[in-house]
């Protein structure tokens, strides 16, 4: 059967068609709510409207699946979690979308977009993401607008169409449309992945989790009680302080107790405490570690977040200013390694676990075109490669120097070692140094694909102006310099971390498609707890900045692993063309995510 054309899709609109100008290109389907039903506008590749219609809530998922199975389409909506979660629950997977909210945020702030772009004034699209679609309050363009007299469809649908047009106009008129098209496509693909990760869930063994907690903390206490080993660590801390009533869970009170004992720290951070030699340090560090595990991932977390053998966190794409993901529920991005033994594949299935070695330094080499750094990274551990150049003596020094260069450390070992990198890798170091200088001067920097950092605040500018005034005090000048340096460190890292996030989005988007193309297994070999869409085929189950976990039937595990590797190579080509940089993966296939 031949693939249907845009005219075929327009006929499904049932409200009439316009002249179809390029039927071989993607059809855009703009969605909105009409009460419980779905309102639809069809657009061709040149924004010519093909038709409109409404789809009943009871047939929406089936109708979307029929459209998806036909011609290549891209779904346009205001907020991916609110639309896509219900489709996945009904067994309908979509290939592509354009998330108007996420893309508006990128284009509004991008330095590549013209300053007078029309979308910048439409602040009604500056909406926040919604973590849990079923429980969320009504959102943008879902507030029951009156129907249009001519079409009978809600007026907000035209608002969505206009915003989509504003975004495409902003991209077309930008200084680099290709990069922004790629960035908005990757961001929208990431939004689909985030919903799918929650729908499929990460296979989790609650019994294994409980065994880990019991081994580390002791038996589970009664409600409101303190685990035995945490209680013991607390007693040893108070004994070392000579203060039986010391409050160990209040930082101000704990600091006062430490000061009375002669430990003159300014904070209770691990690195600062470790600089002191005192009997309280060892038990206090143990107490803090146990307390953190209990509060962040203890039995209460297990009861709340793990159900039916799945951990289903809430991911927030673009939740960090650099474009990195955040989590608004479940703490998926802060899971301690000691709990990885609880991540366990279903019977007959495996986990394909892959993380990228030294992602950010490799991205820096590619962005800057520094072939010397790329050569040091090729086919081996990048830090060992830096040692081989003679820039530093040990791998530990190489890591300290590179992290110092990317994060702006100027003291200690970093301050001593970074100048050596400047001599050996001048292009890479110049890129981050220039980004820092731009930030210190109040400028804006952008990632490889065009995500820009926020401009300095009015308070920042006021502090810089005050420092240059005749009546400025020494304190004013010191504050201005400190704020300038802080912003420089931020912009220095922004360009690298943000571009690494873009590479990761490209990796996941490509991998998502490759996994969907793999053959399914029979229902008898299914993993039903992964949901209707993912129960019979390999699928993404977890993501953490530079790591993915794929849940795959055992007989598809090798094919899934190959897809992971090929997607990484494809992401490198997509972003950096033929520049000779590789992104090697530490990849293994196992039943458990427990570290070897």
Coordinates of C-alpha atoms in Angstrom, one line a residue:
X1 CA 0.0 0.0 0.0
X2 CA 1.5 3.4 -1.0
X3 CA 2.1 6.0 1.7
X4 CA -0.9 8.4 2.0
X5 CA -0.3 12.0 0.9
X6 CA -1.0 15.3 2.7
X7 CA -4.3 15.4 0.7
X8 CA -5.3 12.0 2.3
X9 CA -4.6 13.5 5.7
X10 CA -6.6 16.7 4.8
X11 CA -9.5 14.6 3.9
X12 CA -9.5 13.2 7.5
X13 CA -10.0 16.8 8.6
X14 CA -13.6 16.8 7.4
X15 CA -13.8 20.6 7.3
X16 CA -12.4 21.3 3.8
X17 CA -8.9 21.7 2.2
X18 CA -6.7 24.3 0.7
X19 CA -4.4 23.9 -2.2
X20 CA -1.6 21.5 -1.2
X21 CA 1.7 22.9 -2.2
X22 CA 4.3 20.3 -1.4
X23 CA 2.5 17.1 -0.5
X24 CA 5.7 15.2 -0.2
X25 CA 6.8 17.1 2.9
X26 CA 5.8 16.8 6.6
X27 CA 2.3 17.7 7.6
X28 CA 2.0 19.6 10.8
X29 CA -1.0 18.9 13.1
X30 CA -1.7 21.6 15.6
X31 CA -3.7 20.4 18.6
X32 CA -5.8 22.0 21.3
X33 CA -8.6 21.0 23.7
X34 CA -12.3 21.6 23.0
X35 CA -13.7 20.6 26.3
X36 CA -13.0 16.9 26.6
X37 CA -12.5 16.6 22.8
X38 CA -9.5 17.4 20.7
X39 CA -9.4 20.3 18.2
X40 CA -7.1 19.9 15.2
X41 CA -5.7 22.2 12.5
X42 CA -3.8 20.6 9.6
X43 CA -0.9 22.6 8.0
X44 CA 1.3 21.7 5.1
X45 CA 5.1 22.3 5.0
X46 CA 4.6 25.9 4.0
X47 CA 2.0 26.7 6.7
X48 CA -0.9 26.5 4.2
X49 CA -4.0 25.3 6.2
X50 CA -5.4 22.0 4.9
X51 CA -8.4 21.7 7.2
X52 CA -9.8 21.6 10.7
X53 CA -11.9 19.2 12.8
X54 CA -12.6 17.9 16.3
X55 CA -11.9 14.4 17.5
X56 CA -13.9 12.8 20.3
X57 CA -12.1 12.0 23.5
X58 CA -13.1 8.3 23.2
X59 CA -11.6 7.9 19.7
X60 CA -8.6 10.3 20.0
X61 CA -5.9 7.7 20.6
X62 CA -7.1 5.5 17.8
X63 CA -7.4 8.4 15.4
X64 CA -3.9 9.6 16.3
X65 CA -2.5 6.1 15.7
X66 CA -4.2 6.0 12.2
X67 CA -2.7 9.3 11.3
X68 CA 0.7 8.3 12.6
X69 CA 0.7 5.2 10.5
X70 CA 0.1 7.2 7.4
X71 CA 2.2 10.1 6.0
X72 CA 5.1 11.6 8.0
X73 CA 3.6 14.1 10.4
X74 CA 4.7 16.2 13.3
X75 CA 2.3 16.9 16.1
X76 CA 2.3 20.5 17.4
X77 CA 1.1 21.1 20.9
X78 CA 1.6 23.4 23.9
X79 CA 2.9 20.9 26.4
X80 CA 4.1 17.3 25.7
X81 CA 3.3 15.7 29.0
X82 CA -0.3 16.8 28.9
X83 CA -0.9 15.3 25.5
X84 CA 1.4 12.4 25.1
X85 CA 1.0 10.5 28.4
X86 CA -2.7 9.7 27.6
X87 CA -1.8 8.4 24.1
X88 CA 1.0 6.1 25.5
X89 CA -1.4 4.8 28.1
X90 CA -3.8 3.9 25.3
X91 CA -1.0 2.2 23.3
X92 CA -0.3 4.9 20.7
X93 CA 3.3 5.9 20.1
X94 CA 4.1 9.1 18.1
X95 CA 7.4 9.6 16.2
X96 CA 7.8 13.4 16.2
X97 CA 6.4 16.5 17.8
X98 CA 7.0 20.2 18.2
X99 CA 6.6 21.4 21.8
X100 CA 5.5 25.1 21.6
X101 CA 6.3 25.8 25.2
X102 CA 9.8 24.4 25.2
X103 CA 10.7 25.9 21.8
X104 CA 9.3 29.3 22.7
X105 CA 11.7 29.4 25.7
X106 CA 14.6 28.6 23.5
X107 CA 13.8 31.0 20.8
X108 CA 12.8 33.8 23.1
X109 CA 16.2 33.8 24.7
X110 CA 18.5 32.8 21.8
X111 CA 21.0 35.4 20.7
X112 CA 20.6 33.9 17.2
X113 CA 17.1 35.2 16.9
X114 CA 16.5 38.8 15.9
X115 CA 15.9 41.2 18.8
X116 CA 12.6 42.4 17.3
X117 CA 11.2 38.9 16.7
X118 CA 7.5 38.9 17.3
X119 CA 7.5 35.9 19.6
X120 CA 9.4 37.8 22.2
X121 CA 6.4 39.9 23.1
X122 CA 4.1 37.0 23.6
X123 CA 4.8 36.3 27.2
X124 CA 1.6 34.3 27.6
X125 CA 3.7 31.4 26.2
X126 CA 6.2 31.7 29.0
X127 CA 4.5 28.8 30.8
X128 CA 6.1 26.4 33.2
X129 CA 6.1 22.6 32.6
X130 CA 3.5 20.4 34.2
X131 CA 4.9 17.4 36.1
X132 CA 1.7 15.3 36.4
X133 CA -0.7 15.9 33.5
X134 CA -3.8 14.2 35.0
X135 CA -3.6 16.3 38.2
X136 CA -2.4 19.6 36.8
X137 CA -4.5 22.7 36.7
X138 CA -5.8 23.9 33.4
X139 CA -3.0 25.2 31.3
X140 CA -2.3 27.6 28.4
X141 CA -5.1 27.5 25.8
X142 CA -7.1 24.9 27.7
X143 CA -9.3 27.3 29.6
X144 CA -12.5 26.9 27.7
X145 CA -12.3 29.7 25.1
X146 CA -15.4 30.5 23.1
X147 CA -15.8 28.7 19.8
X148 CA -15.0 30.5 16.5
X149 CA -18.2 31.5 14.7
X150 CA -17.0 30.2 11.3
X151 CA -15.5 26.9 12.3
X152 CA -17.1 26.1 15.6
X153 CA -13.6 25.4 17.1
X154 CA -12.1 27.2 20.1
X155 CA -10.3 30.4 19.3
X156 CA -7.2 29.3 21.2
X157 CA -6.5 26.9 18.4
X158 CA -5.7 29.9 16.2
X159 CA -3.5 31.3 18.9
X160 CA -1.5 28.0 18.8
X161 CA -1.3 28.2 15.0
X162 CA -0.1 31.8 15.3
X163 CA 2.6 30.9 17.9
X164 CA 3.8 28.1 15.7
X165 CA 4.1 30.5 12.8
X166 CA 5.9 33.0 15.0
X167 CA 8.4 30.4 16.0
X168 CA 9.1 29.3 12.4
X169 CA 9.5 32.9 11.3
X170 CA 11.9 33.5 14.2
X171 CA 14.0 30.5 13.1
X172 CA 13.9 31.4 9.4
X173 CA 15.0 35.0 10.2
X174 CA 17.8 34.0 12.6
X175 CA 21.5 34.1 12.0
X176 CA 21.7 30.3 11.8
X177 CA 18.3 28.7 11.0
X178 CA 19.9 25.2 10.6
X179 CA 21.2 25.1 14.2
X180 CA 17.9 26.3 15.7
X181 CA 15.9 23.9 13.7
X182 CA 18.0 21.1 15.0
X183 CA 17.9 22.4 18.5
X184 CA 14.1 22.7 18.6
X185 CA 13.6 19.3 17.0
X186 CA 16.0 17.7 19.5
X187 CA 14.3 19.5 22.5
X188 CA 10.9 18.3 21.3
X189 CA 12.2 14.8 20.8
X190 CA 13.5 14.9 24.3
X191 CA 10.1 15.8 25.6
X192 CA 8.7 12.7 24.0
X193 CA 11.5 10.6 25.5
X194 CA 10.8 12.0 29.0
X195 CA 7.1 11.0 28.9
X196 CA 8.1 7.6 27.5
X197 CA 10.6 7.0 30.3
X198 CA 7.9 7.6 32.9
X199 CA 5.4 5.5 31.1
X200 CA 7.8 2.5 30.7
X201 CA 9.4 3.0 34.1
X202 CA 12.8 1.8 35.3
X203 CA 12.6 -1.9 36.4
X204 CA 13.1 -1.8 40.2
X205 CA 13.2 -4.7 42.7
X206 CA 11.7 -3.4 46.0
X207 CA 13.0 -6.4 47.9
X208 CA 16.6 -5.7 46.7
X209 CA 16.1 -2.0 47.7
X210 CA 14.9 -3.1 51.2
X211 CA 17.9 -5.4 51.6
X212 CA 20.3 -2.6 50.7
X213 CA 18.7 -0.3 53.2
X214 CA 18.8 -2.9 55.9
X215 CA 22.4 -3.6 55.2
X216 CA 23.4 0.1 55.4
X217 CA 20.9 1.5 57.9
X218 CA 19.8 -1.5 59.9
X219 CA 16.3 -2.9 60.3
X220 CA 13.4 -0.7 59.2
X221 CA 12.3 1.2 62.2
X222 CA 8.7 1.8 63.3
X223 CA 7.0 4.9 61.8
X224 CA 8.8 8.0 63.0
X225 CA 11.7 6.0 64.4
X226 CA 15.4 6.3 63.6
X227 CA 17.3 3.3 62.0
X228 CA 19.8 1.6 64.3
X229 CA 23.0 2.4 62.4
X230 CA 22.0 6.1 62.0
X231 CA 21.2 6.3 65.7
X232 CA 24.6 4.8 66.5
X233 CA 26.5 7.2 64.3
X234 CA 24.6 10.1 65.9
X235 CA 25.6 8.9 69.4
X236 CA 29.3 8.8 68.3
X237 CA 29.1 12.3 66.9
X238 CA 27.6 13.7 70.1
X239 CA 30.2 11.9 72.2
X240 CA 33.0 13.4 70.1
X241 CA 31.5 16.8 70.4
X242 CA 31.0 16.4 74.1
X243 CA 27.4 17.6 73.6
X244 CA 24.7 14.9 74.3
X245 CA 21.9 17.2 73.1
X246 CA 23.6 18.4 69.8
X247 CA 21.1 18.8 67.0
X248 CA 22.7 17.1 64.0
X249 CA 20.0 17.9 61.5
X250 CA 20.0 21.7 61.8
X251 CA 23.1 23.1 60.1
X252 CA 23.2 26.4 62.2
X253 CA 23.0 24.4 65.5
X254 CA 25.5 21.8 64.3
X255 CA 27.9 24.5 63.2
X256 CA 27.7 26.0 66.7
X257 CA 28.4 22.6 68.3
X258 CA 31.4 22.1 65.9
X259 CA 32.8 25.5 66.7
X260 CA 32.6 24.9 70.5
X261 CA 34.6 21.7 69.8
X262 CA 37.2 23.6 68.0
X263 CA 36.2 22.6 64.4
X264 CA 36.0 26.0 62.8
X265 CA 34.3 25.1 59.6
X266 CA 32.0 27.6 57.7
X267 CA 29.8 24.8 56.4
X268 CA 29.1 21.1 57.0
X269 CA 30.0 20.1 53.4
X270 CA 32.0 16.9 53.0
X271 CA 35.0 18.5 51.4
X272 CA 35.3 21.1 54.1
X273 CA 34.9 18.7 57.0
X274 CA 37.5 16.4 55.4
X275 CA 40.2 19.1 55.8
X276 CA 40.0 18.8 59.6
X277 CA 41.6 16.1 61.9
X278 CA 39.2 15.7 64.8
X279 CA 37.5 12.6 66.3
X280 CA 34.1 14.0 65.2
X281 CA 34.8 14.1 61.5
X282 CA 34.6 10.3 60.7
X283 CA 31.3 9.6 62.5
X284 CA 29.8 12.9 61.3
X285 CA 30.5 12.1 57.7
X286 CA 29.0 8.7 58.2
X287 CA 26.0 10.2 59.9
X288 CA 25.5 12.7 57.0
X289 CA 25.7 9.8 54.4
X290 CA 23.3 7.6 56.2
X291 CA 20.9 10.5 56.9
X292 CA 21.0 11.5 53.2
X293 CA 20.2 7.9 52.1
X294 CA 17.3 7.7 54.5
X295 CA 15.7 11.0 53.6
X296 CA 16.2 10.9 49.8
X297 CA 15.8 7.2 49.0
X298 CA 14.8 5.4 52.2
X299 CA 11.7 3.3 52.9
X300 CA 9.4 6.3 52.5
X301 CA 10.8 7.0 49.0
X302 CA 10.4 3.3 48.1
X303 CA 6.8 3.3 49.2
X304 CA 6.0 6.4 47.3
X305 CA 7.9 5.9 44.0
X306 CA 8.1 2.2 43.3
X307 CA 5.0 0.4 42.3
X308 CA 4.4 -2.8 40.4
X309 CA 8.2 -3.3 39.9
X310 CA 8.8 0.1 38.3
X311 CA 10.3 3.4 39.4
X312 CA 8.5 6.2 37.4
X313 CA 10.2 9.5 38.0
X314 CA 9.1 12.9 36.6
X315 CA 11.7 14.2 34.2
X316 CA 11.7 17.9 33.2
X317 CA 13.5 18.5 29.8
X318 CA 15.2 21.8 29.7
X319 CA 14.7 22.2 33.4
X320 CA 18.2 23.6 33.9
X321 CA 19.3 26.8 32.3
X322 CA 21.9 25.0 30.2
X323 CA 19.3 22.7 28.7
X324 CA 20.1 19.8 31.0
X325 CA 17.2 17.9 32.3
X326 CA 15.9 18.2 35.8
X327 CA 13.5 16.1 37.9
X328 CA 10.4 17.3 39.7
X329 CA 9.6 14.1 41.4
X330 CA 11.5 11.0 42.4
X331 CA 14.9 12.4 42.3
X332 CA 15.9 10.4 39.2
X333 CA 19.0 12.5 38.6
X334 CA 20.4 12.0 42.1
X335 CA 20.0 8.3 42.7
X336 CA 23.0 7.0 44.7
X337 CA 25.1 4.4 43.2
X338 CA 24.6 2.1 46.2
X339 CA 21.0 1.5 45.1
X340 CA 21.9 0.4 41.5
X341 CA 21.6 -3.2 42.7
X342 CA 17.8 -2.6 43.0
X343 CA 17.6 -1.8 39.3
X344 CA 16.9 -5.2 37.9
X345 CA 15.5 -6.4 34.5
X346 CA 12.3 -8.4 34.2
X347 CA 12.6 -12.2 33.8
X348 CA 13.8 -12.9 30.2
X349 CA 14.9 -9.3 29.7
X350 CA 18.3 -7.5 30.1
X351 CA 19.5 -4.0 30.8
X352 CA 21.8 -2.3 28.3
X353 CA 23.7 0.2 30.3
X354 CA 25.9 2.8 28.5
X355 CA 27.6 6.0 29.6
X356 CA 29.9 8.3 27.7
X357 CA 33.5 8.7 28.8
X358 CA 34.4 12.3 29.4
X359 CA 31.5 13.8 27.5
X360 CA 32.1 17.5 28.2
X361 CA 35.8 17.6 27.4
X362 CA 35.1 15.8 24.1
X363 CA 32.4 18.3 23.3
X364 CA 34.8 21.1 24.0
X365 CA 37.3 19.6 21.6
X366 CA 34.7 19.4 18.8
X367 CA 33.2 22.9 19.5
X368 CA 36.6 24.5 19.4
X369 CA 38.0 22.5 16.6
X370 CA 41.0 21.6 18.7
X371 CA 42.5 18.7 16.9
X372 CA 45.2 18.2 19.5
X373 CA 42.6 17.6 22.2
X374 CA 40.6 15.4 19.8
X375 CA 43.8 13.4 19.1
X376 CA 44.3 12.9 22.9
X377 CA 40.8 11.6 23.2
X378 CA 40.6 9.3 20.1
X379 CA 40.1 5.7 21.0
X380 CA 41.1 6.0 24.6
X381 CA 40.6 7.6 28.0
X382 CA 40.9 11.3 27.4
X383 CA 42.7 12.1 30.6
X384 CA 45.3 9.4 29.9
X385 CA 45.6 10.9 26.4
X386 CA 46.4 14.3 28.0
X387 CA 49.1 12.7 30.1
X388 CA 50.6 11.2 26.9
X389 CA 51.0 14.8 25.4
X390 CA 53.2 15.7 28.4
X391 CA 51.0 18.5 29.5
X392 CA 50.6 16.9 33.0
X393 CA 52.2 14.0 34.8
X394 CA 49.2 12.0 36.0
X395 CA 45.7 11.1 35.0
X396 CA 44.5 12.7 38.3
X397 CA 46.2 16.0 37.3
X398 CA 44.7 15.8 33.8
X399 CA 41.2 15.5 35.3
X400 CA 41.8 18.3 37.8
X401 CA 43.1 20.6 35.1
X402 CA 40.4 19.9 32.6
X403 CA 37.6 20.4 35.1
X404 CA 39.3 23.5 36.3
X405 CA 39.4 24.9 32.8
X406 CA 35.7 24.2 32.2
X407 CA 34.5 25.3 35.6
X408 CA 36.8 28.3 36.1
X409 CA 38.9 27.1 39.1
X410 CA 41.8 29.5 39.6
X411 CA 43.3 28.3 42.9
X412 CA 45.1 25.2 44.2
X413 CA 46.0 22.5 41.8
X414 CA 43.6 23.7 39.1
X415 CA 45.2 27.1 39.1
X416 CA 48.6 25.5 38.7
X417 CA 47.7 23.1 36.0
X418 CA 45.3 24.9 33.7
X419 CA 48.1 27.1 32.2
X420 CA 49.7 23.9 31.0
X421 CA 46.5 23.0 29.1
X422 CA 46.5 26.4 27.5
X423 CA 49.9 25.7 26.0
X424 CA 49.0 22.3 24.8
X425 CA 45.4 22.8 23.7
X426 CA 45.2 26.5 22.8
X427 CA 42.0 26.4 20.7
X428 CA 39.9 24.6 23.4
X429 CA 41.2 26.8 26.2
X430 CA 40.6 29.9 24.1
X431 CA 36.9 28.9 23.7
X432 CA 36.2 28.7 27.4
X433 CA 38.4 31.7 28.2
X434 CA 36.5 33.8 25.7
X435 CA 33.2 32.6 27.1
X436 CA 34.3 33.6 30.6
X437 CA 35.5 37.0 29.4
X438 CA 32.2 37.6 27.6
X439 CA 30.3 36.8 30.8
X440 CA 32.5 39.0 33.0
X441 CA 31.8 41.9 30.6
X442 CA 28.0 41.3 30.9
X443 CA 27.6 39.6 27.6
X444 CA 25.6 36.6 26.5
X445 CA 27.0 33.3 25.3
X446 CA 25.3 30.4 23.3
X447 CA 25.7 26.7 23.0
X448 CA 26.7 25.0 19.7
X449 CA 23.0 24.8 18.5
X450 CA 22.0 28.3 19.8
X451 CA 20.6 28.0 23.3
X452 CA 21.7 31.3 25.0
X453 CA 22.4 32.0 28.6
X454 CA 20.3 34.6 30.5
X455 CA 21.5 38.2 30.4
X456 CA 22.8 39.6 33.7
X457 CA 20.2 40.9 36.1
X458 CA 19.6 44.6 36.7
X459 CA 21.2 44.2 40.1
X460 CA 24.4 42.9 38.5
X461 CA 24.6 45.8 36.1
X462 CA 23.9 48.2 39.0
X463 CA 26.8 46.7 41.0
X464 CA 29.2 47.1 38.0
X465 CA 28.1 50.7 37.4
X466 CA 28.4 51.6 41.1
X467 CA 32.0 50.1 41.3
X468 CA 33.1 52.5 38.5
X469 CA 31.6 55.6 40.1
X470 CA 33.9 58.2 41.8
X471 CA 32.2 57.6 45.1
X472 CA 32.6 53.8 45.0
X473 CA 33.9 52.2 48.1
X474 CA 36.4 49.4 48.3
X475 CA 33.5 47.1 49.2
X476 CA 31.6 48.1 46.1
X477 CA 34.6 47.3 43.9
X478 CA 35.2 44.0 45.5
X479 CA 31.6 43.0 45.2
X480 CA 31.5 44.0 41.5
X481 CA 34.7 42.0 40.7
X482 CA 33.4 38.9 42.6
X483 CA 30.0 39.1 40.7
X484 CA 31.8 39.5 37.4
X485 CA 34.1 36.5 38.1
X486 CA 31.1 34.4 39.2
X487 CA 29.3 35.2 35.9
X488 CA 32.4 34.4 34.0
X489 CA 32.6 31.0 35.6
X490 CA 28.9 30.5 34.7
X491 CA 29.3 31.4 31.0
X492 CA 32.5 29.5 30.8
X493 CA 30.7 26.3 31.7
X494 CA 27.4 27.2 30.0
X495 CA 28.7 26.7 26.5
X496 CA 30.2 23.3 27.2
X497 CA 27.6 21.8 29.5
X498 CA 24.8 23.1 27.3
X499 CA 26.4 21.7 24.1
X500 CA 26.9 18.3 25.9
X501 CA 23.2 18.4 26.8
X502 CA 22.4 18.9 23.1
X503 CA 24.6 16.0 22.1
X504 CA 22.8 13.8 24.7
X505 CA 19.4 14.9 23.2
X506 CA 20.6 13.9 19.7
X507 CA 21.8 10.6 21.1
X508 CA 18.5 9.8 22.7
X509 CA 16.4 10.9 19.8
X510 CA 18.3 8.8 17.4
X511 CA 18.4 5.8 19.8
X512 CA 14.6 6.1 20.3
X513 CA 14.0 5.7 16.6
X514 CA 16.5 2.8 16.3
X515 CA 14.9 0.9 19.2
X516 CA 11.4 1.4 17.8
X517 CA 12.6 -0.2 14.5
X518 CA 13.7 -3.4 16.2
X519 CA 11.5 -6.4 16.0
X520 CA 9.1 -7.0 18.8
X521 CA 9.0 -10.3 20.7
X522 CA 5.9 -12.5 21.1
X523 CA 3.4 -11.6 23.8
X524 CA 4.5 -14.7 25.7
X525 CA 7.9 -13.0 26.2
X526 CA 6.5 -9.6 27.1
X527 CA 7.2 -7.3 30.0
X528 CA 3.6 -6.1 30.6
X529 CA 4.7 -3.7 33.5
X530 CA 6.4 -1.6 30.8
X531 CA 3.0 -0.7 29.3
X532 CA 1.2 -1.4 26.1
X533 CA 3.7 0.4 23.8
X534 CA 6.9 -1.0 25.3
X535 CA 6.0 -4.4 26.6
X536 CA 7.4 -6.3 23.6
X537 CA 10.3 -4.3 22.3
X538 CA 13.5 -2.7 23.6
X539 CA 13.0 0.8 25.0
X540 CA 14.7 3.5 26.9
X541 CA 14.2 3.1 30.7
X542 CA 16.5 5.7 32.3
X543 CA 18.6 8.8 31.4
X544 CA 21.2 10.7 33.4
X545 CA 23.0 13.4 31.5
X546 CA 25.6 11.1 29.9
X547 CA 24.1 7.7 30.6
X548 CA 21.2 5.7 29.3
X549 CA 19.7 2.4 30.4
X550 CA 17.7 0.3 27.8
X551 CA 15.4 -2.4 28.9
X552 CA 15.4 -5.1 26.2
X553 CA 14.3 -8.7 25.7
X554 CA 17.3 -11.0 26.1
X555 CA 17.2 -12.0 22.4
X556 CA 17.2 -8.3 21.4
X557 CA 19.9 -7.2 23.8
X558 CA 22.8 -7.3 21.3
X559 CA 20.8 -5.5 18.7
X560 CA 19.8 -2.8 21.3
X561 CA 23.5 -2.4 22.3
X562 CA 24.5 -1.9 18.7
X563 CA 21.7 0.7 18.4
X564 CA 23.1 2.5 21.4
X565 CA 26.6 2.7 19.8
X566 CA 25.3 3.7 16.4
X567 CA 23.2 6.4 17.9
X568 CA 26.2 7.9 19.7
X569 CA 28.2 8.0 16.4
X570 CA 25.2 9.5 14.6
X571 CA 24.8 12.2 17.3
X572 CA 28.5 13.2 16.8
X573 CA 28.1 13.5 13.0
X574 CA 24.8 15.4 13.4
X575 CA 26.3 18.1 15.6
X576 CA 30.0 18.2 14.5
X577 CA 30.0 16.8 11.0
X578 CA 33.3 15.2 10.0
X579 CA 35.4 16.6 12.8
X580 CA 37.5 13.7 14.1
X581 CA 36.1 13.3 17.6
X582 CA 34.7 10.1 19.0
X583 CA 32.3 9.5 22.0
X584 CA 33.3 6.1 23.3
X585 CA 30.8 4.3 25.5
X586 CA 31.3 2.2 28.6
X587 CA 28.6 -0.4 27.7
X588 CA 27.5 -3.6 29.2
X589 CA 24.6 -6.0 29.1
X590 CA 23.4 -7.3 32.5
X591 CA 20.4 -8.3 34.4
X592 CA 21.2 -5.7 37.1
X593 CA 22.6 -2.2 37.1
X594 CA 24.8 -3.1 40.0
X595 CA 28.4 -1.9 39.4
X596 CA 30.8 -4.6 38.6

